[in-house]
Amino acid sequence: MSTAISLMVGLTPTKVERSSDIFNDYTYPNEKILFHFDDDVTLVLTHEQRCCEDVTLEDVVGDLNDLVGHPLLVSELRTTYEAEEARGLGDLEEYELNEGDVECIKRTFADAETYEWAFYEFRNIKASVTLRYVGESTGYYSTDVNFFVVINDKLHELYLGDFPKDFLTMQPEARLTLLKEYISDQTSK
């Protein structure tokens, strides 16, 4: 699946941090994972709060600091969505979940009308880190985890449509350069 998160493949984080304090307001009240690249580019994973949904970073498997200093070889999303009538949770083997994850998912969403869980995996030559998000909703509001770039101390959602069609196949340094140009263009608006 090609998502904005894929643009991080080949990039080397200089710092990765988990924070609930930065950009903490009604729209972005949840925990955030910040990936810093160079001095000019910070990419953020968080949920944009709308109304009647709850999205939580439930677990980080691995050490975020192990992602620093080495190019990311994998940056991907695995997700599933279940509606009320599908309480059986479907074929969980497809998602390579362990028994503890399955039980946690079942307990978390016992009363939700719709629920989703998302696994973001980041891997480099040194380590692998998986972020496990869970979301519940009335079914009307999204439980997606959003991908943002920091511009002038504010979060701006990233869309692949804002970049050339071959963006994800470009060399990592070319992608980083385009991200810096994007930030510069957005700053001047």
XYZ file of N, CA, C and O in Angstrom:
756
model
N 0.847 -1.171 0.000
C 0.000 0.000 0.000
C 0.894 1.236 0.000
O 1.758 1.389 0.835
N 0.714 2.127 -0.967
C 1.481 3.360 -1.014
C 0.749 4.436 -0.226
O -0.316 4.887 -0.610
N 1.321 4.788 0.887
C 0.773 5.851 1.707
C 1.872 6.866 1.945
O 3.037 6.619 1.641
N 1.517 8.011 2.487
C 2.511 9.055 2.743
C 3.640 8.536 3.630
O 4.776 8.978 3.507
N 3.332 7.585 4.500
C 4.361 7.046 5.396
C 5.504 6.404 4.607
O 6.645 6.365 5.055
N 5.213 5.936 3.396
C 6.215 5.286 2.553
C 7.336 6.233 2.149
O 8.433 5.788 1.810
N 7.097 7.536 2.191
C 8.131 8.473 1.760
C 9.349 8.454 2.664
O 10.412 8.926 2.306
N 9.239 7.858 3.854
C 10.367 7.827 4.781
C 11.385 6.737 4.465
O 12.495 6.761 5.003
N 11.053 5.794 3.585
C 12.003 4.733 3.235
C 13.259 5.365 2.645
O 13.201 6.201 1.752
N 14.400 4.984 3.187
C 15.680 5.495 2.719
C 16.155 6.734 3.453
O 17.326 7.085 3.382
N 15.270 7.410 4.171
C 15.676 8.586 4.932
C 16.263 8.160 6.271
O 15.906 7.122 6.824
N 17.166 8.977 6.798
C 17.849 8.664 8.053
C 17.389 9.619 9.149
O 17.698 10.811 9.111
N 16.646 9.122 10.133
C 16.214 9.996 11.239
C 17.409 10.437 12.079
O 18.312 9.651 12.356
N 17.392 11.712 12.483
C 18.412 12.219 13.403
C 17.910 12.174 14.849
O 18.696 12.219 15.791
N 16.577 12.078 14.988
C 15.954 11.967 16.307
C 14.539 11.436 16.097
O 13.858 11.812 15.150
N 14.091 10.546 16.997
C 12.716 10.057 16.986
C 12.210 10.148 18.424
O 12.878 9.681 19.342
N 11.055 10.793 18.605
C 10.561 10.977 19.970
C 9.055 10.775 20.051
O 8.329 10.958 19.081
N 8.632 10.412 21.245
C 7.214 10.228 21.558
C 6.827 11.372 22.481
O 7.476 11.598 23.500
N 5.761 12.099 22.112
C 5.383 13.258 22.903
C 3.878 13.440 22.911
O 3.213 13.227 21.906
N 3.352 13.861 24.040
C 1.940 14.236 24.085
C 1.808 15.727 24.357
O 0.714 16.265 24.350
N 2.925 16.392 24.575
C 2.900 17.812 24.913
C 2.921 18.727 23.697
O 2.227 19.729 23.653
N 3.717 18.406 22.707
C 3.887 19.288 21.561
C 2.628 19.295 20.691
O 2.000 18.272 20.492
N 2.235 20.461 20.207
C 1.033 20.646 19.384
C -0.197 20.098 20.091
O -1.092 19.559 19.463
N -0.268 20.244 21.403
C -1.379 19.658 22.159
C -2.525 20.662 22.252
O -2.469 21.617 22.997
N -3.557 20.445 21.457
C -4.766 21.249 21.525
C -5.952 20.345 21.195
O -5.808 19.135 21.097
N -7.125 20.929 21.010
C -8.315 20.104 20.773
C -8.184 19.264 19.504
O -8.619 18.127 19.456
N -7.567 19.830 18.472
C -7.463 19.124 17.199
C -6.457 17.984 17.262
O -6.643 16.948 16.640
N -5.370 18.155 18.001
C -4.304 17.143 18.081
C -3.996 16.803 19.538
O -2.884 17.013 20.009
N -4.966 16.269 20.286
C -4.736 16.030 21.711
C -3.957 14.754 22.004
O -3.522 14.537 23.117
N -3.795 13.901 21.004
C -3.230 12.576 21.234
C -1.706 12.585 21.207
O -1.075 13.542 20.778
N -1.163 11.466 21.643
C 0.282 11.300 21.579
C 0.769 11.374 20.143
O 0.061 11.000 19.223
N 1.980 11.840 19.996
C 2.575 11.983 18.677
C 3.927 11.271 18.636
O 4.613 11.199 19.641
N 4.262 10.777 17.459
C 5.612 10.281 17.218
C 6.236 11.254 16.230
O 5.687 11.489 15.147
N 7.360 11.845 16.601
C 8.032 12.826 15.764
C 9.307 12.222 15.201
O 10.142 11.698 15.957
N 9.456 12.296 13.889
C 10.659 11.857 13.195
C 11.364 13.105 12.687
O 10.807 13.834 11.870
N 12.569 13.345 13.183
C 13.343 14.507 12.752
C 14.370 14.039 11.715
O 15.060 13.039 11.924
N 14.452 14.796 10.617
C 15.426 14.542 9.562
C 16.145 15.857 9.304
O 15.496 16.870 9.042
N 17.479 15.858 9.359
C 18.231 17.107 9.239
C 17.701 18.097 10.275
O 17.092 17.726 11.250
N 17.945 19.382 10.025
C 17.431 20.396 10.943
C 16.108 20.969 10.462
O 15.431 21.671 11.188
N 15.756 20.674 9.221
C 14.642 21.376 8.594
C 13.360 20.564 8.445
O 12.325 21.137 8.140
N 13.414 19.266 8.595
C 12.246 18.437 8.313
C 11.879 17.602 9.545
O 12.690 16.822 10.040
N 10.646 17.779 10.012
C 10.095 16.948 11.076
C 8.754 16.411 10.591
O 7.878 17.184 10.205
N 8.623 15.094 10.603
C 7.385 14.433 10.213
C 6.739 13.854 11.469
O 7.435 13.349 12.354
N 5.406 13.926 11.537
C 4.688 13.578 12.759
C 3.543 12.611 12.447
O 2.785 12.824 11.506
N 3.425 11.569 13.263
C 2.266 10.668 13.229
C 1.390 10.994 14.434
O 1.865 10.991 15.574
N 0.106 11.271 14.184
C -0.856 11.495 15.263
C -2.258 11.387 14.683
O -2.424 11.240 13.482
N -3.248 11.478 15.530
C -4.631 11.451 15.064
C -5.215 12.854 15.153
O -5.068 13.534 16.167
N -5.895 13.287 14.103
C -6.571 14.572 14.097
C -7.982 14.374 14.656
O -8.836 13.775 14.011
N -8.205 14.872 15.873
C -9.470 14.670 16.567
C -10.602 15.420 15.876
O -10.468 16.587 15.546
N -11.722 14.737 15.638
C -12.893 15.355 15.010
C -14.012 15.536 16.032
O -14.442 16.621 16.295
N -14.504 14.454 16.572
C -15.631 14.563 17.506
C -15.765 13.300 18.343
O -15.276 13.223 19.440
N -16.437 12.339 17.753
C -16.899 11.176 18.513
C -16.091 9.928 18.193
O -16.647 8.885 17.847
N -14.770 10.047 18.288
C -13.904 8.910 18.063
C -12.761 8.962 19.078
O -12.525 10.001 19.678
N -12.127 7.856 19.256
C -11.005 7.786 20.174
C -9.914 6.968 19.509
O -10.149 5.818 19.122
N -8.737 7.570 19.321
C -7.603 6.887 18.713
C -6.421 7.028 19.663
O -6.090 8.127 20.098
N -5.815 5.904 19.990
C -4.758 5.888 20.997
C -3.547 5.116 20.498
O -3.692 4.072 19.868
N -2.370 5.649 20.793
C -1.137 4.898 20.569
C -1.030 3.945 21.755
O -0.683 4.340 22.860
N -1.390 2.696 21.528
C -1.466 1.712 22.604
C -0.112 1.137 22.989
O 0.110 0.796 24.143
N 0.780 1.002 22.007
C 2.014 0.281 22.305
C 3.096 0.656 21.306
O 2.814 0.910 20.136
N 4.317 0.706 21.795
C 5.498 0.847 20.945
C 6.362 -0.370 21.229
O 6.822 -0.563 22.355
N 6.526 -1.208 20.218
C 7.346 -2.405 20.366
C 8.707 -2.096 19.761
O 8.823 -1.862 18.559
N 9.734 -2.069 20.606
C 11.071 -1.705 20.179
C 11.441 -0.345 20.750
O 10.627 0.326 21.395
N 12.666 0.060 20.501
C 13.190 1.313 21.028
C 13.277 2.329 19.895
O 14.011 2.123 18.924
N 12.531 3.434 20.015
C 12.540 4.474 18.976
C 13.944 5.000 18.699
O 14.275 5.336 17.562
N 14.790 5.056 19.728
C 16.157 5.558 19.549
C 16.990 4.678 18.617
O 17.959 5.144 18.021
N 16.612 3.403 18.480
C 17.342 2.503 17.584
C 17.119 2.837 16.112
O 17.820 2.333 15.239
N 16.135 3.689 15.818
C 15.882 4.090 14.428
C 16.778 5.252 13.990
O 16.865 5.561 12.804
N 17.454 5.881 14.951
C 18.286 7.053 14.674
C 19.627 6.644 14.073
O 20.251 5.673 14.506
N 20.051 7.402 13.041
C 21.388 7.234 12.496
C 21.537 6.212 11.388
O 22.625 6.034 10.861
N 20.461 5.523 11.037
C 20.506 4.519 9.973
C 19.313 4.726 9.040
O 18.203 4.976 9.506
N 19.526 4.598 7.733
C 18.402 4.763 6.800
C 17.294 3.749 7.082
O 17.562 2.587 7.396
N 16.044 4.214 6.970
C 14.900 3.323 7.151
C 14.764 2.431 5.924
O 14.704 2.920 4.792
N 14.734 1.132 6.141
C 14.568 0.164 5.060
C 13.091 -0.153 4.841
O 12.669 -0.501 3.743
N 12.307 -0.042 5.914
C 10.868 -0.305 5.864
C 10.161 0.818 6.613
O 10.577 1.211 7.703
N 9.097 1.325 6.018
C 8.225 2.316 6.639
C 6.844 2.032 6.073
O 6.513 2.473 4.979
N 6.058 1.240 6.812
C 4.803 0.772 6.227
C 3.678 0.715 7.243
O 3.898 0.694 8.441
N 2.474 0.661 6.709
C 1.258 0.592 7.493
C 0.549 -0.720 7.209
O 0.393 -1.116 6.054
N 0.139 -1.383 8.280
C -0.767 -2.537 8.179
C -1.978 -2.178 9.020
O -1.838 -1.777 10.177
N -3.154 -2.287 8.449
C -4.354 -1.870 9.173
C -5.515 -2.784 8.855
O -5.518 -3.482 7.852
N -6.498 -2.757 9.728
C -7.736 -3.462 9.467
C -8.868 -2.695 10.114
O -8.676 -1.947 11.064
N -10.055 -2.884 9.587
C -11.246 -2.189 10.055
C -12.332 -3.225 10.278
O -12.522 -4.113 9.470
N -13.027 -3.115 11.372
C -14.094 -4.055 11.676
C -15.343 -3.293 12.081
O -15.265 -2.335 12.843
N -16.483 -3.706 11.595
C -17.759 -3.107 11.975
C -18.406 -3.939 13.070
O -17.964 -5.052 13.361
N -19.463 -3.405 13.649
C -20.131 -4.066 14.781
C -20.519 -5.502 14.459
O -20.341 -6.402 15.266
N -21.014 -5.731 13.253
C -21.472 -7.077 12.911
C -20.315 -8.062 12.697
O -20.527 -9.251 12.548
N -19.099 -7.566 12.708
C -17.949 -8.430 12.464
C -17.116 -8.607 13.732
O -15.903 -8.586 13.691
N -17.772 -8.748 14.875
C -17.066 -8.856 16.158
C -16.054 -9.995 16.214
O -15.199 -9.997 17.060
N -16.159 -10.962 15.327
C -15.236 -12.080 15.339
C -13.813 -11.681 15.017
O -12.891 -12.460 15.172
N -13.595 -10.461 14.578
C -12.290 -9.889 14.255
C -11.640 -10.504 13.029
O -10.504 -10.202 12.716
N -12.334 -11.350 12.306
C -11.802 -11.840 11.034
C -10.585 -12.719 11.197
O -10.322 -13.292 12.247
N -9.802 -12.795 10.153
C -8.622 -13.643 10.102
C -7.408 -12.853 10.581
O -6.726 -12.207 9.804
N -7.138 -12.892 11.878
C -6.073 -12.088 12.452
C -4.676 -12.586 12.083
O -3.707 -11.843 12.181
N -4.555 -13.852 11.629
C -3.241 -14.358 11.229
C -2.662 -13.518 10.091
O -1.462 -13.359 9.957
N -3.540 -12.967 9.271
C -3.119 -12.137 8.138
C -2.266 -10.961 8.599
O -1.410 -10.470 7.889
N -2.475 -10.502 9.843
C -1.778 -9.331 10.350
C -0.582 -9.679 11.228
O 0.029 -8.806 11.809
N -0.268 -10.940 11.332
C 0.890 -11.394 12.098
C 0.859 -10.869 13.533
O 1.842 -10.384 14.063
N -0.302 -10.947 14.160
C -0.461 -10.491 15.529
C -0.178 -11.629 16.492
O -0.470 -12.775 16.201
N 0.371 -11.281 17.659
C 0.555 -12.318 18.653
C -0.720 -12.435 19.489
O -1.630 -11.612 19.399
N -0.800 -13.466 20.303
C -2.013 -13.740 21.080
C -2.363 -12.590 22.024
O -3.526 -12.245 22.206
N -1.345 -11.948 22.598
C -1.575 -10.811 23.492
C -2.223 -9.647 22.763
O -3.128 -8.989 23.294
N -1.770 -9.358 21.518
C -2.376 -8.289 20.723
C -3.835 -8.589 20.434
O -4.697 -7.720 20.530
N -4.138 -9.828 20.078
C -5.508 -10.220 19.748
C -6.412 -10.013 20.955
O -7.500 -9.432 20.850
N -5.981 -10.458 22.137
C -6.793 -10.301 23.346
C -6.981 -8.835 23.698
O -8.071 -8.409 24.080
N -5.931 -8.046 23.548
C -6.020 -6.608 23.828
C -7.020 -5.943 22.894
O -7.844 -5.132 23.321
N -6.983 -6.284 21.627
C -7.913 -5.721 20.649
C -9.347 -6.081 21.013
O -10.238 -5.235 20.994
N -9.582 -7.319 21.385
C -10.935 -7.751 21.742
C -11.452 -7.004 22.974
O -12.595 -6.573 23.007
N -10.604 -6.825 24.005
C -11.021 -6.116 25.218
C -11.265 -4.641 24.936
O -12.229 -4.051 25.415
N -10.396 -4.031 24.151
C -10.480 -2.596 23.891
C -11.769 -2.220 23.195
O -12.367 -1.193 23.485
N -12.211 -3.049 22.266
C -13.341 -2.674 21.436
C -14.619 -3.450 21.746
O -15.479 -3.574 20.894
N -14.776 -3.912 22.946
C -15.955 -4.701 23.288
C -17.259 -3.936 23.075
O -18.260 -4.506 22.690
N -17.254 -2.593 23.290
C -18.485 -1.814 23.188
C -18.517 -0.845 22.008
O -19.501 -0.136 21.820
N -17.480 -0.773 21.223
C -17.439 0.183 20.112
C -18.346 -0.275 18.978
O -18.553 -1.462 18.775
N -18.887 0.701 18.235
C -19.687 0.363 17.064
C -18.781 -0.029 15.897
O -19.084 -0.932 15.146
N -17.707 0.707 15.711
C -16.691 0.331 14.727
C -15.323 0.520 15.366
O -15.156 1.339 16.263
N -14.375 -0.235 14.912
C -13.044 -0.126 15.467
C -12.017 -0.496 14.416
O -12.308 -1.172 13.440
N -10.826 0.004 14.637
C -9.740 -0.207 13.689
C -8.440 -0.274 14.480
O -8.297 0.379 15.502
N -7.536 -1.056 14.005
C -6.211 -1.015 14.581
C -5.226 -0.898 13.443
O -5.433 -1.394 12.346
N -4.162 -0.154 13.721
C -3.157 0.117 12.701
C -1.783 -0.158 13.293
O -1.501 0.216 14.431
N -0.965 -0.817 12.512
C 0.403 -1.141 12.910
C 1.339 -0.442 11.940
O 1.318 -0.723 10.743
N 2.137 0.484 12.448
C 3.143 1.156 11.641
C 4.479 0.507 11.963
O 4.887 0.485 13.132
N 5.127 -0.011 10.951
C 6.403 -0.668 11.172
C 7.516 0.129 10.517
O 7.405 0.551 9.362
N 8.585 0.325 11.289
C 9.781 1.013 10.815
C 10.953 0.088 11.096
O 11.084 -0.439 12.199
N 11.793 -0.099 10.088
C 12.922 -1.007 10.248
C 14.143 -0.413 9.563
O 14.052 0.155 8.475
N 15.288 -0.556 10.222
C 16.571 -0.231 9.612
C 17.496 -1.413 9.826
O 17.057 -2.471 10.280
N 18.754 -1.242 9.506
C 19.696 -2.355 9.611
C 19.910 -2.781 11.070
O 20.283 -3.916 11.350
N 19.611 -1.880 12.008
C 19.859 -2.130 13.424
C 18.651 -2.696 14.171
O 18.801 -3.523 15.074
N 17.444 -2.233 13.824
C 16.288 -2.564 14.660
C 14.975 -2.460 13.897
O 14.926 -1.952 12.785
N 13.937 -2.919 14.569
C 12.570 -2.808 14.066
C 11.713 -2.238 15.189
O 11.855 -2.626 16.346
N 10.835 -1.289 14.831
C 9.929 -0.692 15.801
C 8.528 -0.730 15.208
O 8.327 -0.361 14.054
N 7.571 -1.194 16.002
C 6.176 -1.223 15.563
C 5.347 -0.359 16.500
O 5.418 -0.508 17.720
N 4.567 0.544 15.906
C 3.637 1.381 16.656
C 2.252 0.772 16.497
O 1.818 0.539 15.368
N 1.566 0.516 17.599
C 0.227 -0.077 17.532
C -0.797 0.952 17.991
O -0.835 1.356 19.141
N -1.606 1.398 17.033
C -2.693 2.330 17.301
C -4.010 1.580 17.295
O -4.195 0.669 16.493
N -4.927 1.992 18.173
C -6.278 1.452 18.153
C -7.257 2.616 18.145
O -7.000 3.660 18.744
N -8.358 2.444 17.430
C -9.352 3.496 17.344
C -10.749 2.930 17.417
O -11.013 1.840 16.916
N -11.640 3.660 18.061
C -13.040 3.269 18.091
C -13.873 4.488 17.743
O -13.475 5.619 17.974
N -15.035 4.225 17.152
C -15.858 5.309 16.649
C -17.304 4.871 16.568
O -17.622 3.688 16.636
N -18.170 5.851 16.361
C -19.574 5.567 16.107
C -19.761 5.030 14.687
O -20.825 4.583 14.327
N -18.713 5.103 13.903
C -18.779 4.669 12.514
C -18.818 5.837 11.554
O -18.562 5.697 10.365
N -19.100 7.020 12.064
C -19.179 8.200 11.210
C -17.832 8.902 11.121
O -17.474 9.440 10.078
N -17.070 8.917 12.198
C -15.807 9.645 12.242
C -14.626 8.710 11.993
O -14.624 7.562 12.408
N -13.616 9.248 11.343
C -12.433 8.477 10.977
C -11.584 8.150 12.197
O -11.451 8.961 13.113
N -10.996 6.967 12.169
C -10.036 6.590 13.202
C -8.633 6.477 12.601
O -7.763 5.812 13.151
N -8.410 7.152 11.476
C -7.099 7.117 10.826
C -6.052 7.831 11.657
O -6.339 8.794 12.370
N -4.819 7.371 11.532
C -3.673 8.077 12.070
C -3.158 8.927 10.912
O -3.007 8.455 9.796
N -2.944 10.211 11.181
C -2.563 11.145 10.134
C -1.059 11.365 10.121
O -0.381 11.209 11.128
N -0.558 11.777 8.963
C 0.870 11.998 8.747
C 1.068 13.470 8.407
O 0.492 13.968 7.442
N 1.850 14.165 9.212
C 2.006 15.611 9.092
C 3.471 15.999 8.924
O 4.373 15.253 9.297
N 3.661 17.208 8.407
C 4.971 17.846 8.398
C 4.830 19.098 9.266
O 3.765 19.719 9.304
N 5.891 19.441 9.999
C 5.860 20.630 10.852
C 6.338 21.819 10.026
O 7.418 21.789 9.443
N 5.496 22.857 9.961
C 5.834 24.094 9.264
C 5.467 25.252 10.183
O 4.313 25.370 10.608
N 6.459 26.081 10.509
C 6.232 27.218 11.418
C 5.551 26.778 12.716
O 4.589 27.399 13.172
N 6.031 25.719 13.291
C 5.512 25.197 14.558
C 4.040 24.803 14.499
O 3.356 24.791 15.516
N 3.533 24.493 13.300
C 2.163 24.004 13.138
C 2.197 22.741 12.303
O 3.086 22.539 11.476
N 1.202 21.878 12.525
C 1.117 20.636 11.774
C 0.331 20.844 10.479
O -0.737 21.446 10.490
N 0.879 20.354 9.364
C 0.217 20.393 8.060
C 0.193 18.971 7.528
O 1.247 18.341 7.383
N -1.003 18.468 7.219
C -1.115 17.091 6.754
C -0.444 16.925 5.392
O -0.564 17.776 4.518
N 0.263 15.810 5.247
C 0.948 15.501 3.988
C 0.073 14.604 3.128
O -0.490 13.629 3.611
N -0.014 14.939 1.858
C -0.729 14.128 0.885
C 0.221 13.820 -0.258
O 0.913 14.719 -0.760
N 0.267 12.579 -0.689
C 1.139 12.224 -1.813
C 0.780 13.013 -3.061
O 1.634 13.285 -3.894
N -0.476 13.418 -3.197
C -0.906 14.195 -4.354
C -0.241 15.557 -4.454
O -0.275 16.198 -5.505
N 0.386 16.019 -3.358
C 1.091 17.299 -3.371
C 2.473 17.190 -3.996
O 3.170 18.193 -4.142
N 2.873 15.983 -4.366
C 4.216 15.741 -4.873
C 4.149 15.090 -6.252
O 3.104 14.567 -6.645
N 5.285 15.089 -6.993
C 5.286 14.450 -8.322
C 4.896 12.973 -8.227
O 5.112 12.324 -7.203
N 4.350 12.445 -9.313
C 3.889 11.048 -9.324
C 5.007 10.060 -9.006
O 4.761 9.010 -8.434
N 6.234 10.384 -9.385
C 7.360 9.478 -9.144
C 8.044 9.744 -7.799
O 9.128 9.234 -7.543
N 7.404 10.498 -6.924
C 8.003 10.909 -5.659
C 8.528 9.728 -4.850
O 9.647 9.756 -4.354
N 7.727 8.676 -4.704
C 8.128 7.545 -3.865
C 9.256 6.723 -4.473
O 9.936 5.987 -3.759
N 9.485 6.836 -5.779
C 10.566 6.084 -6.415
C 11.847 6.907 -6.530
O 12.869 6.399 -6.977
N 11.790 8.165 -6.131
C 12.990 9.016 -6.159
C 13.990 8.568 -5.099
O 13.614 7.939 -4.106
N 15.234 8.931 -5.312
C 16.259 8.673 -4.307
C 15.905 9.432 -3.020
O 15.292 10.503 -3.069
N 16.272 8.874 -1.860
C 15.918 9.509 -0.578
C 16.315 10.981 -0.475
O 15.541 11.806 -0.004
N 17.507 11.323 -0.929
C 17.949 12.718 -0.833
C 17.088 13.636 -1.692
O 16.819 14.781 -1.324
N 16.636 13.138 -2.852
C 15.755 13.933 -3.717
C 14.411 14.154 -3.022
O 13.839 15.251 -3.089
N 13.891 13.125 -2.329
C 12.636 13.275 -1.593
C 12.785 14.279 -0.463
O 11.910 15.111 -0.236
N 13.914 14.212 0.244
C 14.156 15.141 1.346
C 14.239 16.573 0.818
O 13.687 17.501 1.406
N 14.891 16.752 -0.336
C 14.980 18.075 -0.952
C 13.598 18.597 -1.322
O 13.271 19.759 -1.063
N 12.759 17.736 -1.911
C 11.399 18.156 -2.257
C 10.580 18.486 -1.005
O 9.770 19.424 -1.017
N 10.767 17.732 0.070
C 10.079 18.038 1.328
C 10.501 19.417 1.845
O 9.662 20.202 2.285
N 11.795 19.712 1.769
C 12.278 21.021 2.217
C 11.692 22.137 1.348
O 11.295 23.189 1.860
N 11.610 21.915 0.028
C 11.008 22.900 -0.876
C 9.524 23.081 -0.541
O 9.010 24.202 -0.541
N 8.833 21.971 -0.256
C 7.419 22.018 0.108
C 7.236 22.852 1.375
O 6.355 23.717 1.450
N 8.083 22.611 2.370
C 8.012 23.362 3.627
C 8.270 24.842 3.365
O 7.548 25.708 3.854
N 9.276 25.142 2.546
C 9.609 26.525 2.215
C 8.440 27.214 1.502
O 8.081 28.354 1.819
N 7.827 26.504 0.544
C 6.680 27.067 -0.175
C 5.508 27.333 0.767
O 4.847 28.366 0.664
N 5.233 26.392 1.671
C 4.129 26.552 2.604
C 4.397 27.664 3.603
O 3.484 28.367 4.040
N 5.671 27.859 3.960
C 6.052 28.901 4.905
C 5.811 30.274 4.312
O 5.421 31.203 5.002
N 6.047 30.406 3.001
C 5.913 31.717 2.363
C 4.456 32.090 2.067
O 4.174 33.207 1.668
N 3.523 31.163 2.285
C 2.102 31.466 2.015
C 1.472 32.230 3.142
O 1.796 32.152 4.260
